[in-house]
Amino acid sequence: MVEGAAVVVVQDHLARWDAASGGYGEWSPRPSTGDAEVLTPRPTVAVLASGYAVQVDASAH
């Protein structure tokens, strides 16, 4: 969450979720420091951390 909005980290940027369009919209630079609130359930994070290949919607790239 960034300023109350859900975002996804994609390489060097954050892509903000846009519920109206059903996709990712505005991009911003990925912070190099700080804390993040993770919305993804812990079991899903564990699967991703163990190497599961992620597919991210093209609108986030």
PDB file of C-alpha atoms in Angstrom:
ATOM      1  CA  MET A   1       0.000   0.000   0.000  1.00  0.00           C
ATOM      2  CA  VAL A   2       1.255   3.447  -0.909  1.00  0.00           C
ATOM      3  CA  GLU A   3      -0.799   6.399   0.250  1.00  0.00           C
ATOM      4  CA  GLY A   4      -3.785   4.102   0.706  1.00  0.00           C
ATOM      5  CA  ALA A   5      -3.560   2.546  -2.757  1.00  0.00           C
ATOM      6  CA  ALA A   6      -2.592  -1.002  -3.686  1.00  0.00           C
ATOM      7  CA  VAL A   7       0.558  -1.261  -5.799  1.00  0.00           C
ATOM      8  CA  VAL A   8       2.670  -4.030  -7.288  1.00  0.00           C
ATOM      9  CA  VAL A   9       6.468  -3.921  -7.360  1.00  0.00           C
ATOM     10  CA  VAL A  10       7.748  -4.524 -10.894  1.00  0.00           C
ATOM     11  CA  GLN A  11      11.534  -4.372 -11.127  1.00  0.00           C
ATOM     12  CA  ASP A  12      12.438  -0.694 -10.522  1.00  0.00           C
ATOM     13  CA  HIS A  13       8.948   0.784 -10.257  1.00  0.00           C
ATOM     14  CA  LEU A  14       5.608   0.536  -8.496  1.00  0.00           C
ATOM     15  CA  ALA A  15       2.417   0.213 -10.525  1.00  0.00           C
ATOM     16  CA  ARG A  16      -0.751   1.467  -8.823  1.00  0.00           C
ATOM     17  CA  TRP A  17      -3.889  -0.679  -9.102  1.00  0.00           C
ATOM     18  CA  ASP A  18      -6.732   1.158 -10.859  1.00  0.00           C
ATOM     19  CA  ALA A  19     -10.033  -0.475  -9.889  1.00  0.00           C
ATOM     20  CA  ALA A  20     -11.962   1.615 -12.435  1.00  0.00           C
ATOM     21  CA  SER A  21     -10.017   0.162 -15.355  1.00  0.00           C
ATOM     22  CA  GLY A  22      -9.396  -3.242 -13.804  1.00  0.00           C
ATOM     23  CA  GLY A  23      -5.668  -2.923 -14.433  1.00  0.00           C
ATOM     24  CA  TYR A  24      -2.554  -1.121 -13.343  1.00  0.00           C
ATOM     25  CA  GLY A  25      -2.213   2.570 -14.038  1.00  0.00           C
ATOM     26  CA  GLU A  26       0.157   5.210 -12.720  1.00  0.00           C
ATOM     27  CA  TRP A  27       3.803   4.224 -12.180  1.00  0.00           C
ATOM     28  CA  SER A  28       6.219   5.634  -9.633  1.00  0.00           C
ATOM     29  CA  PRO A  29       9.867   4.880  -8.834  1.00  0.00           C
ATOM     30  CA  ARG A  30      10.483   2.001  -6.427  1.00  0.00           C
ATOM     31  CA  PRO A  31      11.779   3.350  -3.095  1.00  0.00           C
ATOM     32  CA  SER A  32      15.228   2.101  -2.143  1.00  0.00           C
ATOM     33  CA  THR A  33      14.403   2.051   1.583  1.00  0.00           C
ATOM     34  CA  GLY A  34      11.382   1.894   3.858  1.00  0.00           C
ATOM     35  CA  ASP A  35       8.711  -0.502   5.016  1.00  0.00           C
ATOM     36  CA  ALA A  36       5.883  -1.986   2.980  1.00  0.00           C
ATOM     37  CA  GLU A  37       2.465  -3.279   3.937  1.00  0.00           C
ATOM     38  CA  VAL A  38       2.055  -6.602   2.137  1.00  0.00           C
ATOM     39  CA  LEU A  39      -1.498  -7.385   1.024  1.00  0.00           C
ATOM     40  CA  THR A  40      -0.641 -10.786  -0.456  1.00  0.00           C
ATOM     41  CA  PRO A  41      -1.531 -13.684   1.890  1.00  0.00           C
ATOM     42  CA  ARG A  42       1.477 -15.215   3.685  1.00  0.00           C
ATOM     43  CA  PRO A  43       1.111 -18.661   2.051  1.00  0.00           C
ATOM     44  CA  THR A  44       1.239 -17.001  -1.389  1.00  0.00           C
ATOM     45  CA  VAL A  45       4.315 -14.972  -0.387  1.00  0.00           C
ATOM     46  CA  ALA A  46       5.982 -18.208   0.769  1.00  0.00           C
ATOM     47  CA  VAL A  47       5.306 -19.868  -2.601  1.00  0.00           C
ATOM     48  CA  LEU A  48       6.704 -16.851  -4.455  1.00  0.00           C
ATOM     49  CA  ALA A  49       9.762 -16.723  -2.182  1.00  0.00           C
ATOM     50  CA  SER A  50      10.494 -20.368  -2.957  1.00  0.00           C
ATOM     51  CA  GLY A  51      10.802 -19.599  -6.663  1.00  0.00           C
ATOM     52  CA  TYR A  52       7.337 -19.864  -8.222  1.00  0.00           C
ATOM     53  CA  ALA A  53       7.361 -17.947 -11.512  1.00  0.00           C
ATOM     54  CA  VAL A  54       5.066 -14.930 -11.337  1.00  0.00           C
ATOM     55  CA  GLN A  55       2.977 -13.585 -14.170  1.00  0.00           C
ATOM     56  CA  VAL A  56       2.136  -9.900 -13.796  1.00  0.00           C
ATOM     57  CA  ASP A  57      -0.532  -8.216 -15.898  1.00  0.00           C
ATOM     58  CA  ALA A  58       0.945  -6.429 -18.909  1.00  0.00           C
ATOM     59  CA  SER A  59      -0.526  -3.110 -17.740  1.00  0.00           C
ATOM     60  CA  ALA A  60       1.958  -3.163 -14.819  1.00  0.00           C
ATOM     61  CA  HIS A  61       4.991  -3.291 -17.125  1.00  0.00           C
TER      62      HIS A  61
END
